[in-house]
Amino acid sequence: MRYETEGLMRSLEELVTVARLEHVTAAADELGVPQPTLSRSLARLSETVGAPLLRRQGRGVVLTRHGRLLAAAAERAIGEVATAVREIRAETDPTGGLVRLGFQHVMGTDLVPTALRALREGWPDIRVELHQGGADPLVEAVSSGESDLALVATVLGDLRPGLVGRVLGVQELVLLVPRGHALAGGRRVELARIGGEPFVAMAPGFGMRTITDRLLVDAGLRVRPTYECEDLATVGGLVAAGLGVGLAPVGTGHPGTVEVTLTTGDGVPTRTVQLLWSESSISSPPVATLRDVLVETVPTLLGQV
């Protein structure tokens, strides 16, 4: 069905023009094609749909019932396609397009706002749609095309097909304890010492939870969280209230808590901050622009350069 795939859109545009002018010759003049060429094209379209689309009336032509049905649908489709093309061009405009950025909640306090400020200074008309969530949903959003870029802190591993990752730096992980806690006065503490402590953790599916579970297993600890949260601010609040201890990136700085340096058999634990994008979305100029801004600014904020 070569005609259907390559010529159907053009023939539908021709049908809409004939329907409006009710004259094949006048439609051919407006479309800039010879009248016999237009007539043959409309005849092929009739053959494709399996019903006559035009009938003569006096010196002109009118649409049959099937012709009117197809012309109305074609006009709607052409309008929707034109709207989609305008939206695509607007989103991919190098100086004023749209970028969809996903990131984990804790990155919304400093990393992302600072990077967006740098973007605005150079490209003030680029629009950014922000999404927050856990590492796994953010990776899925980039993979499915719902997001263009994602900042995630998670365990390194094989990426899904079509995804590209760039490591931007690492963050030290610390033990978060309430003020006055027995461990609050120490300069550093072995992870194994938290066994038996009430524990506050992120919910499954979040990058911090994945890292925490791995560290606890490596330390030989079987810890069942007393509380599971969906953001580190809540973790900090629960710890400050004396309801447990938890792991967090250094600098979380929640009031009422103390950050204690952790040590494990492998040294000080860290998490890796990555920027993810898909091979298809990065062809959009505004997406590439924000990616470059993030690559330049985030490592500095993480103290990597």
GROMACS .gro file of N, CA and C in nm, residues 42 128 132 143 156-157 161 182 186 192 220 274 279 299 302:
model
   45
   42LEU      N    1  -0.737   1.221  -0.708
   42LEU     CA    2  -0.865   1.200  -0.640
   42LEU      C    3  -0.926   1.066  -0.677
  128VAL      N    4   1.126   2.521   3.125
  128VAL     CA    5   1.161   2.393   3.187
  128VAL      C    6   1.042   2.343   3.269
  132GLN      N    7   0.947   1.570   4.005
  132GLN     CA    8   1.025   1.515   4.115
  132GLN      C    9   0.975   1.375   4.149
  143SER      N   10   1.325   0.687   3.005
  143SER     CA   11   1.322   0.574   2.912
  143SER      C   12   1.196   0.576   2.825
  156LEU      N   13   2.541   0.271   4.061
  156LEU     CA   14   2.576   0.258   3.921
  156LEU      C   15   2.547   0.117   3.872
  157GLY      N   16   2.505   0.107   3.748
  157GLY     CA   17   2.477  -0.022   3.690
  157GLY      C   18   2.451  -0.006   3.541
  161PRO      N   19   1.855   0.017   2.736
  161PRO     CA   20   1.888   0.052   2.597
  161PRO      C   21   1.832   0.189   2.560
  182ALA      N   22   2.326   0.933   7.179
  182ALA     CA   23   2.454   0.880   7.227
  182ALA      C   24   2.563   0.887   7.120
  186GLY      N   25   3.019   1.173   6.864
  186GLY     CA   26   3.135   1.109   6.801
  186GLY      C   27   3.170   1.174   6.669
  192ALA      N   28   2.798  -0.057   6.153
  192ALA     CA   29   2.750  -0.173   6.228
  192ALA      C   30   2.694  -0.136   6.365
  220GLY      N   31   2.630  -0.658   5.729
  220GLY     CA   32   2.578  -0.773   5.802
  220GLY      C   33   2.461  -0.739   5.891
  274GLN      N   34   2.412   1.111   3.890
  274GLN     CA   35   2.419   1.094   3.746
  274GLN      C   36   2.315   1.181   3.676
  279GLU      N   37   1.889   0.887   2.391
  279GLU     CA   38   1.958   0.920   2.266
  279GLU      C   39   1.868   0.998   2.171
  299PRO      N   40   2.868   1.950   3.901
  299PRO     CA   41   2.993   1.905   3.966
  299PRO      C   42   3.054   2.009   4.058
  302LEU      N   43   2.873   2.002   4.382
  302LEU     CA   44   2.905   1.881   4.457
  302LEU      C   45   3.048   1.883   4.510
   0.00000   0.00000   0.00000
